[in-house]
Short mmCIF file of C-alpha atoms and ligand atoms in Angstrom, two decimals:
data_model
loop_
_atom_site.label_atom_id
_atom_site.label_comp_id
_atom_site.label_asym_id
_atom_site.label_seq_id
_atom_site.Cartn_x
_atom_site.Cartn_y
_atom_site.Cartn_z
CA MET A 1 -32.38 8.72 -9.67
CA LYS A 2 -31.94 4.90 -9.41
CA VAL A 3 -28.46 3.75 -9.62
CA LYS A 4 -28.18 0.85 -12.29
CA THR A 5 -24.81 1.39 -13.70
CA ILE A 6 -21.67 2.57 -12.00
CA CYS A 7 -18.14 3.09 -13.22
CA CYS A 8 -14.67 3.55 -11.66
CA ILE A 9 -12.00 5.57 -13.07
CA GLY A 10 -8.81 4.11 -12.20
CA ALA A 11 -8.24 0.20 -12.31
CA GLY A 12 -5.40 -0.04 -9.89
CA TYR A 13 -5.08 -1.78 -6.46
CA VAL A 14 -8.10 0.01 -5.23
CA GLY A 15 -10.37 0.41 -8.23
CA GLY A 16 -9.90 -3.31 -9.50
CA PRO A 17 -10.49 -5.30 -6.34
CA THR A 18 -13.12 -2.82 -5.01
CA MET A 19 -15.36 -2.80 -8.12
CA ALA A 20 -14.83 -6.64 -8.47
CA VAL A 21 -16.39 -7.18 -5.09
CA ILE A 22 -19.16 -4.61 -5.71
CA ALA A 23 -19.97 -6.51 -9.03
CA LEU A 24 -19.93 -9.84 -7.21
CA LYS A 25 -22.22 -8.72 -4.39
CA CYS A 26 -24.50 -6.66 -6.58
CA PRO A 27 -25.30 -8.70 -9.70
CA HIS A 28 -28.17 -6.24 -10.44
CA LEU A 29 -25.56 -3.41 -11.07
CA LYS A 30 -23.39 -3.00 -14.21
CA VAL A 31 -19.84 -2.11 -13.22
CA ASN A 32 -17.47 -0.56 -15.61
CA VAL A 33 -13.85 -0.22 -14.57
CA VAL A 34 -11.89 2.20 -16.85
CA ASP A 35 -8.28 3.32 -17.07
CA ILE A 36 -6.06 5.39 -19.47
CA SER A 37 -3.49 2.52 -19.17
CA LYS A 38 -4.33 0.01 -22.05
CA GLU A 39 -1.77 -2.34 -20.51
CA ARG A 40 -3.43 -2.44 -17.26
CA ILE A 41 -6.86 -2.96 -18.80
CA ASP A 42 -5.64 -5.76 -20.94
CA ALA A 43 -4.16 -7.57 -18.04
CA TRP A 44 -7.54 -7.20 -16.20
CA ASN A 45 -9.17 -8.75 -19.27
CA SER A 46 -6.53 -11.49 -19.50
CA LYS A 47 -7.90 -15.08 -19.92
CA ASP A 48 -4.98 -16.20 -17.75
CA LEU A 49 -6.18 -15.17 -14.17
CA ASN A 50 -2.57 -15.44 -13.05
CA SER A 51 -1.86 -12.35 -15.13
CA LEU A 52 -4.26 -9.84 -13.54
CA PRO A 53 -2.34 -6.75 -12.86
CA VAL A 54 -2.86 -6.88 -9.08
CA TYR A 55 -2.01 -9.96 -7.06
CA GLU A 56 -4.33 -10.50 -4.05
CA PRO A 57 -5.50 -13.78 -2.53
CA GLY A 58 -9.07 -14.52 -3.60
CA LEU A 59 -9.17 -11.82 -6.27
CA ALA A 60 -8.89 -14.15 -9.36
CA ASP A 61 -11.85 -16.13 -8.03
CA VAL A 62 -13.99 -12.95 -7.73
CA VAL A 63 -12.90 -11.62 -11.14
CA LYS A 64 -13.70 -15.09 -12.66
CA LYS A 65 -17.31 -14.98 -11.30
CA ALA A 66 -18.21 -11.48 -12.22
CA ARG A 67 -15.96 -10.44 -15.30
CA ASN A 68 -18.22 -10.18 -18.39
CA ARG A 69 -21.16 -10.89 -16.41
CA ASN A 70 -21.77 -7.43 -14.80
CA LEU A 71 -18.05 -6.42 -14.47
CA PHE A 72 -16.27 -4.80 -17.50
CA PHE A 73 -12.78 -3.49 -17.83
CA SER A 74 -12.22 -0.88 -20.64
CA THR A 75 -10.21 2.16 -21.73
CA ASP A 76 -13.47 3.79 -23.06
CA ILE A 77 -13.68 6.39 -20.23
CA ASP A 78 -16.19 8.66 -21.88
CA ASN A 79 -18.58 6.04 -22.57
CA ALA A 80 -18.37 4.60 -19.05
CA ILE A 81 -19.10 8.10 -17.65
CA ASP A 82 -21.93 8.63 -19.94
CA GLU A 83 -23.55 5.38 -19.18
CA SER A 84 -23.25 5.60 -15.31
CA GLU A 85 -25.46 7.24 -12.65
CA MET A 86 -22.69 6.94 -10.10
CA ILE A 87 -18.87 7.47 -10.90
CA PHE A 88 -16.14 6.50 -8.48
CA ILE A 89 -12.63 8.21 -8.82
CA ALA A 90 -9.90 5.79 -7.65
CA VAL A 91 -6.98 7.34 -9.46
CA ASN A 92 -3.54 7.66 -7.81
CA THR A 93 -2.95 10.73 -5.59
CA PRO A 94 0.97 10.48 -5.13
CA THR A 95 3.05 12.97 -3.06
CA LYS A 96 3.83 15.95 -5.41
CA ASN A 97 7.36 15.98 -6.83
CA TYR A 98 7.37 19.45 -8.08
CA GLY A 99 6.33 23.08 -7.32
CA GLU A 100 4.39 24.23 -4.28
CA GLY A 101 4.13 21.51 -1.58
CA LYS A 102 6.80 19.36 -3.35
CA GLY A 103 7.67 16.33 -1.17
CA LYS A 104 4.58 16.56 1.05
CA ALA A 105 1.30 17.74 -0.49
CA ALA A 106 -0.88 15.19 -2.54
CA ASP A 107 -0.69 15.57 -6.31
CA LEU A 108 -4.25 16.11 -7.28
CA LYS A 109 -3.83 16.56 -11.10
CA TYR A 110 -5.16 13.05 -11.91
CA VAL A 111 -8.26 13.68 -9.72
CA GLU A 112 -8.90 17.05 -11.46
CA LEU A 113 -8.49 15.40 -14.86
CA CYS A 114 -11.11 12.91 -13.93
CA ALA A 115 -13.50 15.74 -12.67
CA ARG A 116 -12.98 17.60 -15.96
CA SER A 117 -13.76 14.45 -18.07
CA ILE A 118 -16.89 13.88 -16.04
CA ALA A 119 -18.02 17.41 -16.44
CA ARG A 120 -17.37 17.40 -20.22
CA VAL A 121 -19.10 14.13 -20.86
CA SER A 122 -22.12 14.12 -18.55
CA LYS A 123 -25.40 14.88 -20.09
CA SER A 124 -27.46 13.66 -17.04
CA ASP A 125 -27.18 14.08 -13.28
CA LYS A 126 -24.27 12.07 -11.64
CA ILE A 127 -23.19 11.18 -8.14
CA VAL A 128 -19.38 11.45 -8.07
CA VAL A 129 -17.62 9.29 -5.38
CA GLU A 130 -14.12 10.11 -4.14
CA LYS A 131 -12.51 6.77 -3.58
CA SER A 132 -8.99 8.01 -3.82
CA THR A 133 -7.46 9.28 -0.54
CA LEU A 134 -7.54 13.14 -0.56
CA PRO A 135 -6.75 16.05 1.38
CA VAL A 136 -9.57 17.49 3.46
CA ARG A 137 -11.87 19.88 1.44
CA THR A 138 -10.92 18.34 -1.96
CA ALA A 139 -14.65 17.75 -2.67
CA GLU A 140 -15.16 21.51 -2.75
CA ALA A 141 -12.58 21.79 -5.64
CA VAL A 142 -14.07 18.72 -7.34
CA GLN A 143 -17.55 20.27 -6.96
CA THR A 144 -16.31 23.62 -8.39
CA VAL A 145 -14.65 21.98 -11.37
CA LEU A 146 -17.74 19.88 -12.03
CA ASP A 147 -20.20 22.94 -11.81
CA SER A 148 -18.16 25.47 -13.65
CA THR A 149 -17.21 23.26 -16.57
CA GLY A 150 -20.26 21.00 -16.77
CA ASN A 151 -23.28 20.99 -19.05
CA GLY A 152 -25.68 22.34 -16.39
CA VAL A 153 -26.48 18.91 -14.99
CA ASN A 154 -26.53 18.26 -11.26
CA PHE A 155 -23.42 16.65 -9.59
CA GLU A 156 -23.51 15.39 -5.91
CA VAL A 157 -19.94 14.72 -4.64
CA LEU A 158 -19.52 12.05 -1.95
CA SER A 159 -16.43 10.97 -0.01
CA ASN A 160 -16.17 7.08 0.30
CA PRO A 161 -12.42 6.39 1.28
CA GLU A 162 -11.21 2.85 0.96
CA PHE A 163 -9.73 1.16 4.10
CA LEU A 164 -8.60 -2.18 2.49
CA ALA A 165 -4.94 -3.39 3.06
CA GLU A 166 -3.04 -5.01 0.24
CA GLY A 167 -2.49 -8.66 0.78
CA THR A 168 -5.97 -8.97 2.51
CA ALA A 169 -7.92 -6.79 0.13
CA ILE A 170 -10.77 -9.24 -0.70
CA GLU A 171 -11.13 -10.33 2.84
CA ASP A 172 -11.22 -6.64 3.93
CA LEU A 173 -13.85 -5.81 1.32
CA PHE A 174 -16.10 -8.83 2.24
CA LYS A 175 -15.98 -7.97 5.84
CA SER A 176 -15.13 -4.31 6.31
CA ASP A 177 -14.67 -2.91 9.90
CA ARG A 178 -16.69 0.02 8.53
CA VAL A 179 -17.78 1.68 5.34
CA LEU A 180 -17.43 5.49 5.58
CA ILE A 181 -19.61 7.81 3.42
CA GLY A 182 -19.45 11.47 3.63
CA GLY A 183 -21.78 13.71 1.83
CA GLN A 184 -23.53 17.13 1.89
CA GLN A 185 -26.41 17.38 4.46
CA SER A 186 -28.73 18.91 1.86
CA LYS A 187 -31.76 16.97 0.35
CA ASN A 188 -29.75 15.92 -2.76
CA GLY A 189 -26.74 15.15 -0.71
CA LYS A 190 -28.69 12.79 1.64
CA ARG A 191 -30.34 11.15 -1.27
CA ALA A 192 -26.91 10.54 -2.89
CA ILE A 193 -25.61 9.10 0.44
CA SER A 194 -28.49 6.80 0.58
CA GLU A 195 -27.88 5.50 -3.01
CA LEU A 196 -24.33 4.56 -2.04
CA VAL A 197 -25.37 3.15 1.36
CA ASN A 198 -27.92 0.86 -0.60
CA ILE A 199 -25.13 -0.61 -2.71
CA TYR A 200 -22.82 -1.48 0.30
CA ALA A 201 -25.96 -2.73 2.24
CA ASN A 202 -26.07 -5.73 -0.19
CA TRP A 203 -23.29 -7.29 1.99
CA ILE A 204 -22.26 -4.89 4.73
CA PRO A 205 -24.38 -4.76 7.94
CA ARG A 206 -26.15 -1.36 8.20
CA GLU A 207 -24.62 -0.55 11.58
CA LYS A 208 -21.12 -0.78 9.93
CA ILE A 209 -21.95 1.91 7.44
CA TYR A 210 -21.23 5.16 8.99
CA THR A 211 -22.22 8.36 7.29
CA THR A 212 -20.70 11.77 8.08
CA ASN A 213 -20.23 15.18 6.46
CA VAL A 214 -17.86 15.22 3.59
CA TRP A 215 -14.93 16.84 5.38
CA SER A 216 -14.91 14.38 8.39
CA SER A 217 -14.94 11.48 5.87
CA GLU A 218 -12.00 12.96 3.85
CA LEU A 219 -9.98 13.67 7.06
CA SER A 220 -10.83 10.38 8.83
CA LYS A 221 -9.06 8.43 6.08
CA LEU A 222 -5.76 10.38 6.50
CA VAL A 223 -6.19 10.04 10.30
CA ALA A 224 -6.78 6.24 10.27
CA ASN A 225 -3.56 5.72 8.21
CA ALA A 226 -1.58 8.09 10.35
CA PHE A 227 -2.70 6.26 13.54
CA LEU A 228 -1.85 2.91 12.15
CA ALA A 229 1.54 4.07 10.98
CA GLN A 230 2.13 5.87 14.35
CA ARG A 231 1.79 2.58 16.09
CA ILE A 232 4.38 0.98 13.90
CA SER A 233 6.83 3.89 14.55
CA SER A 234 6.08 3.92 18.24
CA ILE A 235 7.05 0.20 18.55
CA ASN A 236 9.99 0.46 16.22
CA SER A 237 11.36 3.29 18.31
CA ILE A 238 11.13 0.93 21.25
CA SER A 239 12.97 -1.79 19.40
CA ALA A 240 16.02 0.27 19.47
CA ILE A 241 15.84 0.64 23.21
CA CYS A 242 15.24 -3.13 23.42
CA GLU A 243 18.31 -3.99 21.41
CA ALA A 244 20.44 -1.86 23.87
CA THR A 245 18.79 -3.23 27.12
CA GLU A 246 18.17 -7.01 26.49
CA ALA A 247 14.37 -6.48 26.58
CA ASP A 248 12.53 -8.23 23.87
CA VAL A 249 10.33 -6.04 21.61
CA GLU A 250 7.92 -8.93 20.94
CA GLU A 251 7.42 -9.51 24.70
CA VAL A 252 6.98 -5.78 25.20
CA ALA A 253 4.43 -5.40 22.36
CA THR A 254 2.37 -8.48 23.68
CA ALA A 255 2.52 -7.06 27.24
CA VAL A 256 1.43 -3.58 26.12
CA GLY A 257 -1.03 -4.84 23.55
CA MET A 258 -2.86 -7.07 26.20
CA ASP A 259 -4.27 -3.80 27.66
CA SER A 260 -7.68 -3.65 25.85
CA ARG A 261 -7.48 0.07 25.77
CA ILE A 262 -4.35 -0.24 23.54
CA GLY A 263 -5.02 -3.56 21.60
CA SER A 264 -2.52 -6.03 20.05
CA LYS A 265 -2.78 -5.10 16.29
CA PHE A 266 -0.27 -3.06 14.42
CA LEU A 267 2.52 -3.41 17.04
CA LYS A 268 4.81 -5.66 14.98
CA SER A 269 8.13 -4.27 14.94
CA SER A 270 9.90 -4.50 11.56
CA VAL A 271 12.55 -2.97 9.31
CA GLY A 272 10.01 -0.05 8.77
CA PHE A 273 6.62 0.24 7.10
CA GLY A 274 6.42 0.70 3.31
CA GLY A 275 3.39 0.88 0.82
CA SER A 276 2.19 3.50 -1.34
CA CYS A 277 -0.04 5.16 1.33
CA PHE A 278 1.23 5.54 4.87
CA GLN A 279 4.19 7.91 4.01
CA LYS A 280 2.17 9.82 1.27
CA ASP A 281 -0.76 10.24 3.55
CA ILE A 282 1.08 11.28 6.69
CA LEU A 283 3.15 13.77 4.58
CA ASN A 284 -0.20 15.03 3.24
CA LEU A 285 -1.53 15.42 6.93
CA VAL A 286 1.87 17.27 7.86
CA TYR A 287 1.41 19.69 4.86
CA ILE A 288 -2.22 20.35 5.64
CA ALA A 289 -1.37 21.14 9.48
CA GLN A 290 1.59 23.39 8.21
CA SER A 291 -0.72 25.14 5.68
CA LEU A 292 -3.20 25.89 8.43
CA GLY A 293 -0.39 27.32 10.65
CA LEU A 294 -0.44 24.30 12.98
CA ASN A 295 3.38 23.72 13.14
CA GLN A 296 3.44 21.78 16.31
CA VAL A 297 0.69 19.49 14.97
CA SER A 298 2.62 19.12 11.74
CA GLU A 299 5.94 18.34 13.43
CA TYR A 300 4.23 15.65 15.69
CA TRP A 301 3.03 13.78 12.70
CA HIS A 302 6.30 14.20 10.85
CA GLN A 303 8.13 12.26 13.56
CA VAL A 304 6.26 9.04 12.51
CA ILE A 305 7.99 9.32 8.98
CA LYS A 306 11.35 10.24 10.60
CA ILE A 307 11.30 7.29 12.94
CA ASN A 308 10.46 5.05 9.93
CA ASP A 309 13.54 6.34 7.93
CA TYR A 310 15.68 5.92 11.14
CA GLN A 311 14.56 2.36 11.51
CA ARG A 312 15.56 1.41 7.88
CA GLN A 313 18.93 3.25 8.38
CA ARG A 314 19.56 1.60 11.64
CA PHE A 315 18.76 -1.98 10.14
CA ALA A 316 21.13 -1.27 7.22
CA LYS A 317 23.94 -0.10 9.55
CA LYS A 318 23.52 -3.07 11.73
CA ILE A 319 24.17 -5.23 8.67
CA MET A 320 27.23 -3.22 7.85
CA ASN A 321 28.74 -3.10 11.40
CA SER A 322 28.10 -6.90 11.93
CA LEU A 323 29.91 -7.63 8.66
CA PHE A 324 33.15 -6.25 10.26
CA GLY A 325 32.46 -2.63 9.26
CA THR A 326 32.76 -3.26 5.48
CA ILE A 327 30.40 -4.73 2.82
CA SER A 328 32.46 -3.49 -0.07
CA GLU A 329 32.32 -6.21 -2.87
CA LYS A 330 30.55 -8.66 -0.40
CA LYS A 331 27.51 -10.58 -1.79
CA ILE A 332 24.39 -10.04 0.44
CA THR A 333 21.20 -11.88 -0.23
CA LEU A 334 17.94 -10.10 0.11
CA PHE A 335 14.73 -12.27 0.64
CA GLY A 336 11.73 -10.32 -0.13
CA TRP A 337 11.10 -7.11 -2.02
CA ALA A 338 7.32 -6.48 -1.83
CA PHE A 339 6.38 -3.99 0.93
CA LYS A 340 4.52 -6.86 2.73
CA LYS A 341 3.68 -10.46 2.11
CA ASN A 342 0.87 -11.66 -0.36
CA THR A 343 1.26 -8.58 -2.66
CA ASN A 344 3.27 -7.81 -5.71
CA ASP A 345 3.25 -4.07 -4.81
CA THR A 346 6.67 -2.67 -4.08
CA ARG A 347 5.80 0.98 -3.63
CA GLU A 348 7.93 2.60 -0.89
CA SER A 349 8.96 -0.99 0.23
CA SER A 350 11.75 -0.89 2.83
CA ALA A 351 13.62 -3.34 0.55
CA ILE A 352 14.32 -0.42 -1.91
CA TYR A 353 15.97 1.70 0.73
CA VAL A 354 17.91 -0.94 2.54
CA ALA A 355 19.19 -2.23 -0.87
CA ASP A 356 20.10 1.27 -1.81
CA MET A 357 22.18 1.86 1.29
CA LEU A 358 23.97 -1.51 0.95
CA ILE A 359 24.75 -0.74 -2.71
CA GLU A 360 25.95 2.69 -1.73
CA ASN A 361 28.53 0.97 0.60
CA GLY A 362 29.72 -1.35 -2.24
CA ALA A 363 27.65 -4.56 -1.71
CA ASN A 364 26.57 -6.89 -4.47
CA ILE A 365 23.04 -7.67 -3.87
CA CYS A 366 21.22 -10.91 -4.87
CA ALA A 367 17.49 -10.48 -4.35
CA TYR A 368 14.58 -12.82 -4.49
CA ASP A 369 10.92 -12.25 -4.08
CA PRO A 370 8.19 -14.70 -5.01
CA LYS A 371 6.10 -12.10 -6.75
CA VAL A 372 8.51 -9.39 -7.85
CA ASN A 373 10.66 -9.59 -10.90
CA GLU A 374 14.08 -8.12 -11.55
CA GLN A 375 12.79 -5.36 -13.89
CA GLN A 376 10.55 -3.92 -11.11
CA MET A 377 13.35 -4.13 -8.50
CA LEU A 378 15.75 -2.15 -10.85
CA SER A 379 13.13 0.33 -11.69
CA ASP A 380 12.45 0.91 -8.10
CA LEU A 381 16.08 1.54 -7.39
CA ASP A 382 16.44 3.83 -10.52
CA ASN A 383 13.52 5.83 -9.28
CA LEU A 384 15.61 6.98 -6.32
CA ASN A 385 18.00 8.61 -8.66
CA ASN A 386 20.98 7.85 -6.59
CA ARG A 387 23.19 6.34 -9.35
CA THR A 388 22.96 5.40 -12.92
CA SER A 389 20.79 2.48 -14.16
CA ASP A 390 23.90 0.75 -15.36
CA ILE A 391 25.47 0.86 -11.95
CA ASN A 392 22.21 -0.39 -10.34
CA LYS A 393 22.14 -3.27 -12.79
CA THR A 394 25.60 -4.27 -11.92
CA ALA A 395 24.99 -3.99 -8.11
CA LEU A 396 21.68 -5.85 -7.99
CA ASN A 397 20.83 -9.29 -9.54
CA PHE A 398 17.63 -11.09 -9.30
CA CYS A 399 17.90 -14.81 -8.47
CA PRO A 400 14.83 -16.88 -9.19
CA ASP A 401 16.17 -19.68 -7.08
CA PRO A 402 16.47 -18.74 -3.34
CA TYR A 403 19.13 -21.31 -2.59
CA GLU A 404 21.19 -20.19 -5.53
CA ALA A 405 20.72 -16.64 -4.26
CA CYS A 406 22.63 -17.72 -1.06
CA LYS A 407 25.65 -19.29 -2.61
CA ASN A 408 28.79 -17.72 -1.10
CA SER A 409 26.75 -14.84 0.31
CA HIS A 410 27.98 -13.15 3.50
CA ALA A 411 24.55 -12.61 4.78
CA VAL A 412 20.80 -13.38 4.35
CA VAL A 413 18.46 -10.28 4.97
CA ILE A 414 14.77 -10.91 5.40
CA ILE A 415 12.76 -7.89 4.31
CA THR A 416 9.31 -9.27 3.53
CA GLU A 417 7.52 -11.69 5.82
CA TRP A 418 6.63 -14.19 3.05
CA ASP A 419 5.51 -17.59 4.66
CA GLU A 420 7.74 -19.49 2.35
CA PHE A 421 10.91 -18.21 3.90
CA ILE A 422 9.94 -19.74 7.30
CA ASN A 423 9.82 -23.16 5.51
CA TYR A 424 13.12 -23.02 3.77
CA ASP A 425 15.74 -25.69 4.42
CA TRP A 426 17.91 -23.42 6.52
CA SER A 427 20.54 -26.19 7.09
CA LYS A 428 21.11 -26.25 3.35
CA ILE A 429 21.33 -22.51 3.26
CA TYR A 430 23.78 -22.68 6.17
CA ASN A 431 26.20 -24.77 4.04
CA LEU A 432 25.94 -22.56 1.07
CA LEU A 433 26.79 -19.20 2.92
CA SER A 434 30.20 -17.77 3.54
CA LYS A 435 31.12 -18.20 7.19
CA PRO A 436 30.32 -17.00 9.78
CA ALA A 437 26.71 -17.40 8.47
CA LYS A 438 24.62 -14.42 9.27
CA ILE A 439 21.00 -13.73 9.10
CA PHE A 440 19.43 -10.31 9.56
CA ASP A 441 15.66 -11.05 10.16
CA GLY A 442 13.84 -7.67 9.52
CA ARG A 443 10.53 -9.22 10.26
CA ASN A 444 11.30 -11.54 13.18
CA ILE A 445 9.76 -14.45 11.30
CA LEU A 446 12.51 -17.05 11.85
CA ASP A 447 13.05 -19.39 14.69
CA LYS A 448 15.99 -17.84 16.34
CA GLU A 449 16.92 -20.76 18.71
CA LYS A 450 16.64 -23.37 15.85
CA LEU A 451 18.82 -21.29 13.69
CA LYS A 452 21.43 -20.77 16.43
CA VAL A 453 21.59 -24.58 16.81
CA ILE A 454 22.41 -24.89 13.05
CA GLY A 455 25.30 -22.43 13.57
CA PHE A 456 23.87 -19.10 12.33
CA GLU A 457 24.54 -15.65 13.88
CA ILE A 458 20.96 -14.24 13.77
CA TYR A 459 20.18 -10.53 14.28
CA SER A 460 16.62 -9.71 14.91
CA ILE A 461 14.66 -6.43 15.25
CA GLY A 462 14.25 -5.36 18.91
CA LYS A 463 16.03 -8.37 20.44
CA SER A 464 19.70 -8.47 21.58
P1 NAD B 1 -2.73 2.78 -8.68
O1 NAD B 1 -1.65 3.55 -9.04
O2 NAD B 1 -2.60 1.22 -8.39
O3 NAD B 1 -4.03 2.93 -9.57
C1 NAD B 1 -4.34 4.15 -10.05
C2 NAD B 1 -4.85 3.99 -11.51
O4 NAD B 1 -5.45 5.11 -11.92
C3 NAD B 1 -3.72 3.67 -12.51
O5 NAD B 1 -3.99 2.39 -13.13
C4 NAD B 1 -3.68 4.93 -13.43
O6 NAD B 1 -3.42 4.46 -14.88
C5 NAD B 1 -5.15 5.33 -13.35
N1 NAD B 1 -5.37 6.75 -13.81
C6 NAD B 1 -4.67 7.80 -13.50
N2 NAD B 1 -5.22 8.87 -13.98
C7 NAD B 1 -6.27 8.55 -14.63
C8 NAD B 1 -7.20 9.29 -15.48
N3 NAD B 1 -7.24 10.55 -15.68
N4 NAD B 1 -8.21 8.52 -16.15
C9 NAD B 1 -8.16 7.18 -16.06
N5 NAD B 1 -7.36 6.44 -15.22
C10 NAD B 1 -6.32 7.25 -14.60
O7 NAD B 1 -3.31 3.36 -7.31
P2 NAD B 1 -4.01 2.63 -6.10
O8 NAD B 1 -3.09 2.03 -5.13
O9 NAD B 1 -5.24 1.92 -6.56
O10 NAD B 1 -4.51 3.95 -5.25
C11 NAD B 1 -5.68 4.78 -5.71
C12 NAD B 1 -6.13 5.64 -4.65
O11 NAD B 1 -6.65 4.91 -3.49
C13 NAD B 1 -4.89 6.57 -3.96
O12 NAD B 1 -5.55 7.88 -3.63
C14 NAD B 1 -4.61 5.78 -2.75
O13 NAD B 1 -4.10 6.50 -1.71
C15 NAD B 1 -5.87 5.19 -2.31
N6 NAD B 1 -5.89 3.89 -1.59
C16 NAD B 1 -5.08 2.99 -1.88
C17 NAD B 1 -5.04 1.77 -1.18
C18 NAD B 1 -4.14 0.62 -1.55
O14 NAD B 1 -3.99 -0.32 -0.74
N7 NAD B 1 -3.29 0.70 -2.60
C19 NAD B 1 -5.93 1.71 -0.11
C20 NAD B 1 -6.75 2.62 0.29
C21 NAD B 1 -6.72 3.82 -0.49
C1 UGA B 2 -2.74 0.44 4.90
C2 UGA B 2 -3.77 0.39 5.90
O1 UGA B 2 -3.70 -0.77 6.72
C3 UGA B 2 -5.32 0.34 5.15
O2 UGA B 2 -6.35 0.34 6.06
C4 UGA B 2 -5.31 1.48 4.19
O3 UGA B 2 -6.47 1.37 3.41
C5 UGA B 2 -4.20 1.42 3.19
O4 UGA B 2 -2.86 1.51 4.03
C6 UGA B 2 -4.11 2.61 2.23
O5 UGA B 2 -4.73 3.58 2.55
O6 UGA B 2 -3.44 2.41 1.23
P1 UGA B 2 -1.40 -1.32 3.46
O7 UGA B 2 -0.54 -0.31 3.25
O8 UGA B 2 -1.90 -1.98 2.13
O9 UGA B 2 -2.77 -0.70 4.13
O10 UGA B 2 -0.93 -2.48 4.50
P2 UGA B 2 -0.68 -2.60 6.01
O11 UGA B 2 -0.92 -3.88 6.43
O12 UGA B 2 -1.31 -1.43 6.75
O13 UGA B 2 0.94 -2.50 6.10
C7 UGA B 2 1.67 -1.29 5.80
C8 UGA B 2 3.21 -1.55 6.10
O14 UGA B 2 3.35 -1.58 7.50
C9 UGA B 2 3.72 -2.83 5.61
O15 UGA B 2 5.01 -2.57 5.19
C10 UGA B 2 3.77 -3.71 6.75
O16 UGA B 2 4.69 -4.79 6.66
C11 UGA B 2 4.05 -2.77 7.86
N1 UGA B 2 3.53 -3.20 9.22
C12 UGA B 2 2.20 -3.49 9.40
C13 UGA B 2 4.50 -3.37 10.15
O17 UGA B 2 5.70 -3.09 10.11
N2 UGA B 2 4.09 -3.81 11.50
C14 UGA B 2 2.79 -3.84 11.70
O18 UGA B 2 2.36 -4.28 12.96
C15 UGA B 2 1.85 -3.87 10.70
#
């Protein structure tokens, strides 16, 4: 089988950028990206490249070059499956919010639905690629669904987890640290692996394409995210010690990270990690370990999440304590809502949890983010189900002008590390704030000494 046409089910943060880059780098391939959401597909097809559903630096340029050349976005899922020799599944795999495994296990219903559609439609052999992040041994279930409900054609299931980070997705896809491909070690399995290797080899050096058995590949993705998040929780736990001892967490992180065995990346202390994947994937790992009867292992990884929750609470409590123990009816300005800079994604952002705690204690929030609108902020708060939408609407206001957002506010709280915050006219902001003017820098991005000279009281993470 020679792969000439591929399709990707799921046009989200992974499916869209990943397939756009494959299409750009492989002009000989036809790439169809399909989704059940017409709204998302319409946005991918939008003439205005600022209206793409995913904001990523460099993405619009890639889409501009490949769209309608060999990259197509559509809701016609059946046709895309039928046409393709290789089908990627990149649908969402959120934490289950019902039934067995509620709150920990990954909800695989969307993946299973994809497998059933592929089985129903396929009239010729297909390679099915798991791009979504999945629990170890999911490929077995996918294979069973395909084989028992299909039309007798041959399906080869590969695992090809995605390691891109949002905000740098295009850069990460252009220059991946590695591409991981897991497959069966049978003759057909090896042939399928080599078809996928050939696609990536159009721009990724062969030595960076690592092939393994399917289970190692599935598990490695969860483990990679768990290790990354563990480093953040480790340094965040140390930030609490720093604040009590006059040590400086940035100095500690630099000193520790200079050891080449440890390395300097992912040691930036913060208000806590967010994003759709770290928490979900670690909870999934916790659940897998528990299901295997490995309770100590499960508890070990659970601590990574517990420290993250603790860090968010610690930060919100610090704001309240520093504002004389009460924030009732006080205006507080939040700068940033996205879970990190250079993305419009707000899933599991620490902003949601910090805002929620402040609102619970009576504060009026004025929030500004360069890429997130009021509707998204309110829907994030509503999804916590902690109070009615009407109460959230009264407690949180979006302010499109960051200076206006600061007028008569009792504190400015930095949640996301957007570069533009660094360049604001902080003297102007000082004059707008209620006094004493306080800044809570949840990302340690501002120049503390300069702000002190202006007159601010500034509270950082991991610095006394
Ligand atoms: P997403 O929610 O942005 O996109 C998923 C898309 O799948 C949605 O547009 C949804 O409408 C569509 N979909 C769901 N069921 C469908 C079906 N049956 N048929 C067609 N379309 C369907 O999710 P995402 O952030 O792109 O994540 C997708 C997967 O990739 C997850 O497993 C995630 O863990 C993993 N992942 C995400 C990232 C990231 O940075 N976001 C990075 C690496 C891996
Ligand atoms: C993460 C991984 O980095 C990707 O490799 C992986 O593919 C992806 O999850 C996924 O599976 O979804 P992402 O969540 O997009 O990527 O972004 P990160 O850069 O990892 O940041 C996650 C969170 O940790 C952000 O809130 C960020 O601000 C925070 N962070 C990151 C810190 O607080 N400190 C750090 O040192 C690094």
